[in-house]
XYZ file of C-alpha atoms in Angstrom:
684
model
C -13.763 70.211 57.366
C -13.916 73.108 54.953
C -16.025 72.747 51.793
C -14.011 71.837 48.730
C -16.744 71.458 46.117
C -17.211 73.753 43.134
C -19.253 76.820 44.133
C -19.786 80.450 43.184
C -17.022 82.895 43.973
C -18.621 84.208 47.181
C -16.625 83.123 50.224
C -17.869 82.309 53.722
C -16.198 80.660 56.662
C -17.287 77.174 57.612
C -20.561 77.492 59.650
C -19.275 75.667 62.750
C -16.069 77.648 62.873
C -17.831 80.937 62.160
C -20.298 80.213 64.953
C -17.431 79.425 67.288
C -15.651 82.631 66.330
C -18.785 84.684 66.868
C -19.307 83.111 70.285
C -15.774 84.222 71.140
C -16.402 87.735 69.922
C -14.093 87.111 66.981
C -15.996 88.582 64.067
C -19.594 89.898 63.827
C -22.903 89.239 62.125
C -22.360 91.973 59.534
C -20.303 89.759 57.254
C -16.948 90.777 58.685
C -15.362 87.410 57.915
C -17.125 87.048 54.574
C -15.877 90.433 53.407
C -12.322 89.377 54.176
C -11.444 87.850 50.822
C -13.646 89.769 48.405
C -10.667 91.659 47.020
C -7.035 90.775 46.937
C -6.110 94.284 47.989
C -7.504 93.623 51.466
C -4.710 93.072 54.009
C -4.051 89.559 55.319
C -5.511 90.372 58.719
C -9.092 90.924 59.869
C -10.506 93.355 62.392
C -10.697 90.799 65.217
C -6.908 90.529 65.345
C -6.837 93.008 68.219
C -8.975 90.556 70.191
C -6.836 87.516 69.334
C -3.573 89.317 69.977
C -3.797 89.249 73.813
C -4.344 85.479 73.735
C -1.475 85.003 71.314
C 0.790 87.334 73.303
C 0.093 85.246 76.386
C 1.186 82.051 74.661
C 4.227 83.795 73.177
C 5.259 85.002 76.641
C 4.853 81.469 77.983
C 7.039 80.233 75.153
C 9.648 82.891 75.976
C 9.604 81.710 79.582
C 10.323 78.205 78.238
C 7.388 76.771 80.130
C 7.433 73.828 77.709
C 10.556 72.647 79.542
C 8.196 71.966 82.466
C 6.176 69.514 80.394
C 3.427 72.044 79.595
C 2.599 71.968 75.901
C 1.491 75.173 74.161
C -0.870 75.446 71.173
C 1.416 75.882 68.177
C 1.039 75.979 64.393
C 3.844 73.732 63.161
C 4.861 74.077 59.502
C 6.169 70.863 57.942
C 6.853 69.783 54.397
C 9.187 67.847 52.168
C 12.265 69.637 50.914
C 11.447 72.077 48.069
C 7.707 71.802 48.760
C 7.434 75.612 48.959
C 7.360 76.075 52.726
C 9.523 79.176 52.735
C 7.476 80.759 49.963
C 4.239 80.266 51.899
C 5.736 81.812 55.021
C 7.160 84.680 52.981
C 3.708 85.383 51.553
C 2.123 85.385 55.033
C 4.834 87.574 56.563
C 5.487 89.759 53.556
C 9.254 89.421 53.942
C 12.005 87.378 52.299
C 13.412 84.264 53.964
C 16.560 82.254 53.188
C 16.335 80.157 50.023
C 18.660 77.884 48.120
C 19.436 74.265 47.365
C 19.146 71.695 50.157
C 17.803 72.474 53.614
C 17.374 76.230 54.026
C 15.751 76.010 57.466
C 18.342 74.297 59.671
C 16.830 75.215 63.042
C 13.210 75.528 64.262
C 12.223 79.045 63.193
C 9.502 80.488 65.427
C 7.777 83.225 63.400
C 5.711 85.656 65.441
C 3.669 87.832 63.090
C 1.968 90.845 64.679
C -0.306 93.392 63.056
C 1.376 96.778 63.394
C -0.292 100.182 63.298
C 2.855 102.001 62.168
C 3.676 102.055 58.440
C 7.275 101.236 59.341
C 7.740 97.516 60.074
C 9.751 96.345 63.072
C 11.720 93.093 62.893
C 14.072 91.425 65.336
C 15.585 88.005 66.025
C 15.786 86.290 69.400
C 18.275 83.489 70.032
C 20.935 82.451 72.538
C 19.551 84.967 75.091
C 20.112 87.910 72.762
C 17.970 90.196 70.606
C 19.204 91.285 67.165
C 17.252 94.029 65.410
C 16.951 93.788 61.648
C 14.872 95.033 58.706
C 13.268 93.688 55.544
C 16.442 94.223 53.529
C 18.785 92.419 55.901
C 16.490 89.865 57.556
C 17.525 87.032 55.230
C 21.228 87.498 55.911
C 20.615 87.969 59.634
C 18.652 84.712 59.794
C 21.480 82.920 58.007
C 24.048 84.422 60.400
C 21.969 83.421 63.420
C 21.540 79.912 62.022
C 25.304 79.556 61.592
C 25.822 80.713 65.180
C 23.287 78.138 66.432
C 23.882 75.160 64.121
C 27.388 75.770 62.799
C 28.593 76.783 59.350
C 28.163 73.326 57.796
C 24.838 71.998 56.517
C 23.892 70.234 59.754
C 20.759 71.027 61.776
C 20.043 71.903 65.412
C 16.987 71.694 67.677
C 17.771 75.058 69.294
C 15.018 77.460 68.151
C 15.443 80.847 66.504
C 12.612 83.373 66.937
C 11.750 85.943 64.259
C 9.349 88.700 65.373
C 7.669 90.584 62.513
C 5.539 93.617 63.430
C 4.117 94.878 60.172
C 0.978 96.456 58.845
C -1.194 93.979 56.972
C 0.147 90.696 58.419
C -2.116 88.241 60.235
C -1.634 87.762 63.964
C 0.017 84.339 63.921
C 2.753 82.411 65.638
C 4.151 79.515 63.612
C 7.126 77.185 63.900
C 8.887 76.462 60.618
C 10.854 73.215 60.766
C 13.614 71.874 58.496
C 12.386 70.324 55.260
C 12.332 66.541 55.057
C 15.064 64.997 52.939
C 16.067 61.361 52.646
C 19.360 61.763 50.753
C 22.076 63.848 52.444
C 23.984 66.266 50.243
C 27.641 67.096 50.637
C 28.299 68.583 54.048
C 25.218 67.043 55.690
C 25.417 64.203 58.228
C 24.502 60.730 56.981
C 21.602 60.531 59.429
C 20.101 63.871 58.350
C 16.714 62.227 57.721
C 16.616 60.762 61.222
C 17.638 64.095 62.770
C 14.965 66.039 60.887
C 12.330 63.416 61.657
C 13.140 63.542 65.356
C 12.721 67.322 65.469
C 9.470 67.226 63.486
C 7.961 64.457 65.625
C 8.867 66.365 68.786
C 6.864 69.387 67.593
C 3.852 67.691 65.965
C 3.229 64.931 68.533
C 1.595 67.086 71.258
C -2.171 67.173 70.798
C -2.072 70.947 71.198
C -0.104 71.364 67.947
C -1.812 72.340 64.685
C 0.043 70.807 61.727
C 0.344 73.014 58.641
C 1.393 70.485 56.016
C 2.863 72.114 52.892
C 2.408 69.933 49.790
C 3.552 70.556 46.249
C 0.850 70.174 43.588
C 3.466 68.503 41.394
C 3.634 65.316 43.555
C 1.220 62.610 44.668
C 0.089 63.506 48.172
C 0.166 59.937 49.573
C 3.886 59.699 48.727
C 4.838 62.817 50.700
C 6.925 62.032 53.745
C 5.393 64.956 55.643
C 1.940 63.364 55.194
C 3.198 60.071 56.561
C 4.657 61.799 59.609
C 1.542 63.805 60.377
C -0.657 60.726 59.984
C 1.427 58.918 62.609
C 0.375 61.437 65.267
C -2.944 62.689 63.828
C -4.624 59.730 62.151
C -8.014 61.417 61.995
C -6.490 64.580 60.524
C -8.511 66.726 62.926
C -5.554 69.038 63.582
C -3.942 69.004 60.132
C -4.378 71.742 57.510
C -2.810 71.252 54.070
C -1.411 74.029 51.882
C -0.986 73.063 48.243
C 1.748 75.123 46.586
C 2.758 75.438 42.916
C -0.844 75.164 41.774
C 0.077 76.993 38.554
C 2.694 74.339 37.715
C 0.383 71.303 37.987
C -3.243 72.399 37.555
C -4.325 69.091 35.989
C -6.141 66.945 38.526
C -5.620 69.360 41.409
C -9.360 69.737 41.979
C -9.718 65.972 42.236
C -6.777 65.754 44.662
C -8.207 68.241 47.133
C -11.781 67.019 46.892
C -10.990 63.302 47.100
C -8.784 63.858 50.144
C -7.044 60.499 49.960
C -4.743 61.449 52.836
C -7.386 62.501 55.378
C -6.778 66.223 55.955
C -9.366 67.095 58.593
C -8.986 70.891 58.527
C -9.089 71.027 54.767
C -6.899 72.293 51.917
C -5.860 75.721 50.706
C -4.369 75.998 47.199
C -1.958 78.887 46.642
C 0.333 80.437 44.070
C 3.550 81.757 45.552
C 5.484 84.824 44.499
C 7.595 84.346 41.365
C 10.822 86.153 40.538
C 10.854 89.848 41.372
C 7.110 90.190 41.903
C 6.061 92.316 44.833
C 3.777 90.651 47.350
C 0.848 92.801 46.163
C 1.505 91.785 42.558
C 1.768 88.143 43.612
C -1.644 88.307 45.304
C -3.224 89.872 42.226
C -1.681 87.216 39.973
C -2.886 84.531 42.373
C -6.436 85.904 42.332
C -6.398 86.176 38.530
C -5.082 82.602 38.215
C -7.855 81.052 40.302
C -10.485 83.233 38.618
C -9.518 82.691 34.983
C -7.610 79.414 34.619
C -9.819 76.866 32.899
C -9.011 74.181 35.528
C -8.113 76.126 38.659
C -11.151 78.392 38.419
C -13.336 75.362 39.144
C -11.918 75.060 42.668
C -14.115 76.535 45.404
C -12.928 80.069 46.163
C -13.159 79.335 49.907
C -10.045 77.161 49.635
C -7.751 79.159 47.374
C -5.323 81.998 47.977
C -2.911 83.263 50.601
C -5.590 85.552 52.137
C -7.850 82.540 52.720
C -4.909 80.660 54.232
C -4.214 83.569 56.600
C -7.887 83.737 57.554
C -8.127 80.025 58.284
C -4.897 79.975 60.262
C -6.081 82.867 62.427
C -9.442 81.165 62.989
C -7.881 77.794 63.811
C -5.342 79.440 66.070
C -7.991 81.398 67.980
C -10.111 78.296 68.516
C -7.085 76.312 69.645
C -6.025 79.033 72.079
C -9.481 79.262 73.636
C -9.623 75.483 73.935
C -6.156 74.986 75.420
C -5.828 77.951 77.765
C -7.837 76.516 80.699
C -5.759 73.331 80.538
C -2.555 75.371 80.489
C -3.688 77.268 83.593
C -4.396 74.000 85.424
C -1.087 72.419 84.390
C 0.887 75.489 85.487
C -0.832 75.484 88.887
C -0.416 71.728 89.350
C 3.252 71.758 88.374
C 3.917 74.774 90.612
C 2.268 73.052 93.570
C 4.299 69.873 93.017
C 7.601 71.765 92.743
C 6.950 73.895 95.832
C 6.091 70.759 97.789
C 9.232 69.024 96.523
C 11.383 72.040 97.425
C 9.937 72.124 100.944
C 10.867 68.478 101.391
C 14.532 69.178 100.681
C 16.738 69.508 103.759
C 17.247 73.017 105.020
C 20.509 74.559 103.881
C 22.828 74.699 106.906
C 24.817 77.891 107.378
C 26.703 77.260 110.651
C 27.581 74.642 113.266
C 24.536 75.508 115.375
C 22.244 74.802 112.410
C 24.136 71.588 111.742
C 23.778 70.427 115.360
C 20.071 71.248 115.321
C 19.607 69.285 112.091
C 21.627 66.377 113.486
C 19.532 66.202 116.669
C 16.347 66.462 114.638
C 17.454 63.543 112.444
C 18.311 61.399 115.468
C 15.031 62.295 117.167
C 12.923 61.578 114.093
C 14.715 58.297 113.525
C 14.287 57.218 117.151
C 10.574 58.053 117.131
C 9.997 56.228 113.829
C 11.835 53.132 115.052
C 9.844 53.131 118.285
C 6.670 53.091 116.244
C 7.898 50.417 113.847
C 9.888 48.052 116.072
C 8.413 48.559 119.558
C 4.878 49.967 119.584
C 3.667 48.271 116.417
C 2.332 51.461 114.785
C 2.572 51.677 111.010
C 0.873 54.975 110.142
C 4.083 56.241 108.514
C 4.150 53.333 106.042
C 0.553 52.059 105.824
C 1.003 50.265 102.486
C 4.563 48.979 102.930
C 4.154 45.792 104.946
C 7.905 45.322 105.205
C 7.927 48.386 107.468
C 5.342 46.944 109.889
C 8.138 45.825 112.195
C 6.435 44.101 115.138
C 4.197 42.095 112.791
C 7.107 40.972 110.638
C 9.204 39.995 113.686
C 6.249 38.029 115.059
C 5.946 36.256 111.692
C 9.638 35.328 111.818
C 9.300 33.975 115.375
C 6.206 31.959 114.438
C 8.049 30.471 111.471
C 10.970 29.725 113.781
C 8.674 27.839 116.158
C 7.124 25.852 113.306
C 10.505 24.914 111.900
C 11.735 23.781 115.322
C 8.770 21.420 115.604
C 9.216 20.175 112.036
C 12.900 19.417 112.638
C 12.012 17.606 115.863
C 10.249 14.664 114.214
C 11.476 11.232 115.273
C 14.381 10.201 113.068
C 15.795 7.544 115.372
C 14.362 4.601 113.432
C 11.930 1.970 114.723
C 9.684 2.873 117.658
C 11.377 2.523 121.106
C 14.541 0.966 119.674
C 16.705 3.972 120.542
C 15.354 3.949 124.095
C 15.942 0.192 124.442
C 19.547 0.414 123.220
C 20.337 3.365 125.489
C 18.746 1.655 128.490
C 20.715 -1.511 127.855
C 23.977 0.429 127.724
C 23.135 2.524 130.790
C 22.065 -0.353 133.026
C 23.989 -1.059 136.180
C 23.674 -2.680 139.547
C 20.485 -0.966 140.596
C 16.896 -1.465 141.687
C 14.470 -2.909 139.103
C 12.450 -0.448 136.933
C 14.845 2.403 137.710
C 15.314 4.805 134.771
C 18.968 5.906 134.467
C 19.327 9.694 134.081
C 22.292 9.208 131.760
C 20.028 7.434 129.276
C 17.542 10.319 129.337
C 20.287 12.907 128.845
C 21.824 10.920 125.988
C 18.590 10.978 123.993
C 17.888 14.608 124.930
C 21.324 15.783 123.800
C 20.954 14.039 120.445
C 17.637 15.765 119.784
C 18.938 19.173 120.888
C 21.957 18.802 118.607
C 19.691 18.071 115.627
C 17.946 21.446 115.952
C 20.900 23.495 117.249
C 21.437 25.386 113.941
C 17.829 26.548 113.668
C 17.948 29.216 116.436
C 21.162 30.664 114.990
C 19.668 30.853 111.473
C 16.604 32.706 112.729
C 18.594 35.098 114.892
C 20.529 36.102 111.773
C 17.280 36.501 109.788
C 15.744 38.633 112.532
C 18.733 40.964 112.789
C 19.041 41.237 108.999
C 15.430 42.432 108.909
C 15.901 44.819 111.850
C 19.093 46.166 110.261
C 17.331 46.843 106.965
C 14.550 48.743 108.750
C 16.991 50.797 110.829
C 19.117 51.756 107.816
C 16.041 52.628 105.727
C 14.615 54.907 108.425
C 18.010 56.548 108.988
C 18.488 57.181 105.270
C 14.954 58.531 104.939
C 15.361 60.987 107.803
C 18.822 62.112 106.678
C 17.866 62.346 103.016
C 19.840 65.144 101.396
C 22.684 65.066 103.910
C 24.927 62.743 101.937
C 27.896 63.246 104.262
C 25.814 62.280 107.287
C 24.192 59.340 105.507
C 27.446 57.511 104.894
C 28.467 58.001 108.524
C 25.126 56.988 110.075
C 24.737 54.013 107.786
C 28.177 52.755 108.738
C 27.414 53.249 112.434
C 24.049 51.477 112.167
C 25.524 48.534 110.296
C 28.348 48.188 112.835
C 25.875 48.276 115.721
C 23.542 45.744 114.100
C 26.511 43.455 113.473
C 27.549 43.675 117.137
C 24.044 43.004 118.399
C 23.589 40.109 116.004
C 26.829 38.532 117.202
C 25.689 38.995 120.782
C 22.327 37.361 119.998
C 24.020 34.433 118.255
C 26.203 33.892 121.327
C 23.080 34.100 123.472
C 21.074 31.450 121.589
C 24.095 29.142 121.323
C 24.395 29.431 125.085
C 20.700 28.586 125.414
C 21.180 25.505 123.253
C 24.182 24.386 125.294
C 22.193 24.824 128.513
C 19.474 22.540 127.139
C 22.104 19.900 126.436
C 23.642 20.203 129.886
C 20.733 19.232 132.080
C 17.092 18.293 132.203
C 15.016 20.552 134.387
C 11.657 22.301 134.486
C 9.272 23.404 137.182
C 6.485 23.754 134.658
C 3.549 21.638 135.894
C 2.549 21.063 132.294
C 5.421 18.594 132.011
C 3.965 16.206 134.576
C 0.485 16.676 133.184
C 1.585 15.813 129.652
C 3.687 12.838 130.881
C 0.769 11.414 132.903
C -1.560 11.743 129.906
C 0.902 10.017 127.604
C 1.610 7.237 130.128
C -2.097 6.490 130.324
C -1.675 4.793 126.932
C 0.761 2.181 128.290
C -1.819 -0.521 129.244
C -3.487 -0.275 125.843
C -0.054 -0.354 124.178
C 0.971 -3.566 125.957
C -2.357 -5.229 125.241
C -2.520 -4.352 121.531
C 1.141 -5.118 120.944
C 0.365 -8.859 120.818
C -2.136 -8.616 117.954
C -1.126 -5.604 115.820
C 1.943 -4.656 113.826
C 1.018 -0.944 113.815
C -0.414 1.263 116.574
C -1.455 4.908 116.908
C 0.432 6.502 119.827
C -0.583 9.980 120.977
C 2.372 12.364 120.828
C 4.177 10.087 118.373
C 1.724 9.077 115.657
C 1.328 5.781 113.867
C 4.287 3.451 114.518
C 5.341 -0.122 113.738
C 5.464 -2.308 116.834
C 5.893 -5.873 115.549
C 9.628 -5.808 116.222
C 9.017 -5.173 119.959
C 7.454 -8.560 120.702
C 10.864 -10.153 121.240
C 11.570 -7.935 124.277
C 10.390 -8.668 127.800
C 7.671 -6.626 129.423
C 9.966 -4.907 131.926
C 12.229 -3.518 129.183
C 9.243 -2.380 127.107
C 7.726 -0.613 130.089
C 11.030 1.210 130.763
C 11.448 2.144 127.079
C 7.843 3.357 126.778
C 8.203 5.428 129.969
C 11.475 6.912 128.686
C 9.874 7.843 125.347
C 6.886 9.524 126.966
C 9.155 11.479 129.340
C 11.258 12.670 126.381
C 8.100 13.583 124.397
C 6.594 15.547 127.292
C 9.864 17.273 128.195
C 10.685 18.129 124.529
C 7.669 20.450 124.340
C 9.127 22.373 127.270
C 12.541 22.571 125.556
C 11.083 23.922 122.338
C 8.926 26.422 124.200
C 11.950 27.696 126.132
C 13.988 28.103 122.929
C 11.215 30.177 121.351
C 10.231 32.214 124.408
C 13.796 32.986 125.439
C 14.699 34.149 121.930
C 11.587 36.336 121.771
C 12.324 37.966 125.136
C 15.976 38.470 124.209
C 14.961 40.043 120.883
C 12.505 42.481 122.457
C 15.072 43.465 125.070
C 17.793 43.957 122.446
C 15.565 46.065 120.186
C 14.639 48.262 123.166
C 18.320 48.816 123.894
C 19.033 49.523 120.224
C 16.309 52.140 119.823
C 16.502 53.803 123.228
C 20.191 54.539 123.354
C 22.669 52.271 121.641
C 21.968 53.582 118.123
C 22.398 57.259 118.989
C 25.536 56.543 120.990
C 27.063 54.550 118.127
C 26.254 57.273 115.567
C 27.739 60.036 117.723
C 30.909 58.008 118.279
C 31.186 57.341 114.540
C 30.528 60.966 113.565
C 32.976 62.406 116.074
C 35.627 59.756 115.433
C 38.672 60.192 113.193
C 36.788 58.978 110.110
C 33.542 60.802 110.832
C 34.643 64.356 110.086
C 32.645 65.902 112.928
C 29.381 67.812 112.886
C 30.894 70.299 110.436
C 30.455 67.744 107.652
C 26.756 68.556 107.647
C 27.581 72.038 106.391
C 28.760 70.537 103.099
C 25.618 70.182 100.989
C 25.794 67.328 98.524
C 26.082 68.331 94.842
C 22.899 66.432 93.965
C 20.821 68.304 96.562
C 22.338 71.664 95.614
C 21.610 70.988 91.961
C 18.062 69.879 92.715
C 17.439 72.947 94.889
C 18.684 75.258 92.117
C 16.576 73.453 89.498
C 13.432 73.636 91.615
C 13.967 77.326 92.435
C 14.379 78.160 88.746
C 11.338 76.081 87.828
C 9.199 77.711 90.544
C 10.284 81.185 89.415
C 9.420 80.310 85.810
C 6.032 78.816 86.750
C 5.114 81.751 88.977
C 5.882 84.162 86.138
C 3.827 81.940 83.828
C 0.969 81.916 86.326
C 1.047 85.708 86.440
C 1.018 85.886 82.631
C -1.971 83.556 82.215
C -3.688 85.113 85.232
C -3.864 88.503 83.514
C -5.470 87.137 80.358
C -7.840 84.895 82.341
C -8.971 87.900 84.377
C -9.887 89.648 81.121
C -11.570 86.591 79.683
C -13.630 85.845 82.772
C -14.981 89.379 83.160
C -18.639 89.956 82.134
C -17.449 92.008 79.151
C -14.647 89.614 78.224
C -14.242 87.693 74.990
C -15.367 84.269 76.097
C -16.080 82.411 79.306
C -13.613 79.540 79.327
C -15.350 77.800 82.190
C -12.778 78.479 84.908
């Protein structure tokens, strides 16, 4: 922070900043900076302006290229202040020209002021706005600014966020680029919108929020600083004040207590204060500077303020120093952001579908899309490769289908628990109803089939439910891959999606018919040649002697394949019936494992077969039929690029052109900076 204590009239720059400037080659050890303010007749620029100018020109060119629209912030001195705080007067003093004045908001658009030291005695001024350049002069600049403002913001008293650039090339001005923003007002005057405060605040916050912005806060000496709305706004984005410089205007109107205000710094201005006296009436700018110097030298209160923080020349010096430091600090980051953004946009443009000029191109693109889709689906649904979507588990097709089949198997077993009531009672009742004139201990097949059919019926909905789940998953994967590979061809996407959904629906219906047929076959007959059936039945039947023996003394028994069951109710039945019922139950238990295994294995084999058919031919055939059909529009539809893709392509091309021009601009200055004889090594 700059010193603000009372000191002798000699002026020096702050040691840290002066050291920084010297390290940049901005200034020298012969007192170049110190000599700057010894006399008010010295121009507002210093001899290192010719070294700052290339850096500033680079940033100005980037601003002209509108690189900020690409999210790349530029170092900018932003001038803010409450209405009637004296902003325009300060800028007039720095530029040496007149600006619009009057009651209410004079600045109704962001005014970018580019001040350039000029070797010619004749100044050159021009305005840039709405893609046009309007030359002007010191006599007409005020009216021309007002005319340009009306063209941009209308002839009422409303404001606009569209900037107006004023270029001033004049001998004696400091090399600066500043953005003057509308003054803050809370109460709208006639002709202004009711939300004028909100509109102004939004514009100001947009400009001062970026960390690259230097805030030049213009305060009137006649008000309490903590009550200034501009202070409140700047503190919201720069709490430490490290990028805020305060200019105190109207020092001659309220000299009492001004020293205490700027030394106490109750509002945390990190870059310090500069107290100024603006031009009054018809004074020339030279006369105004002499009167300012006399005021701070002779006034009994103002003369006590340190001379290093008073006067327009000091303000110009500090702004140039701050600007140079900010440029040197931000330029490497700007270079990196331009390169990064350019790389991202080029990559994004390359990912867009190629623009198709004729039917041959369209057919090539169509075949490429089908081929890419087929290869991706083979990886996902057949080979079990997931390198294309390593993090998206939903796209690991074979694993997800296996999970669904495993869950299907578990649910079949869970739904197959015994719900027939007390142990062996169902078997006993069925045997009693199926008995006939027959040999003793003969097990009627009709009894076995009756129990089997009941159990199959109980689980008959489960295979259908899982077939629908499996095909819903497969359909989602197929549509996703198709849409991904045809991204950008909106006309083709609608057609291929419709074809894929129709095909998936057909195959799902076919699979449902298939599993319903499998269920009906299990109801129809009891058959297996699997030796495991006899092995399981023999193992289960080995429990029969123990069952008969323990039945007399226990009400509950543990039966392998069934679990713990109540058996007390069975004592009233004769041994022959119990033996038949137990045998029937063990046959059903052993055979049921075979039934469940067939329902799972058959569905799995059918699914794999169906997916192979889908990927290896059915999908392409269905898409071609759909595309060439009456509602498909033919291959020529691919020639019609979707508006969204065309717009995106145009936007990316414009952005790449802008960024490449920006890269060329910053490349030239970086080449100069990085040379052994350059100004400063920025570490690139």
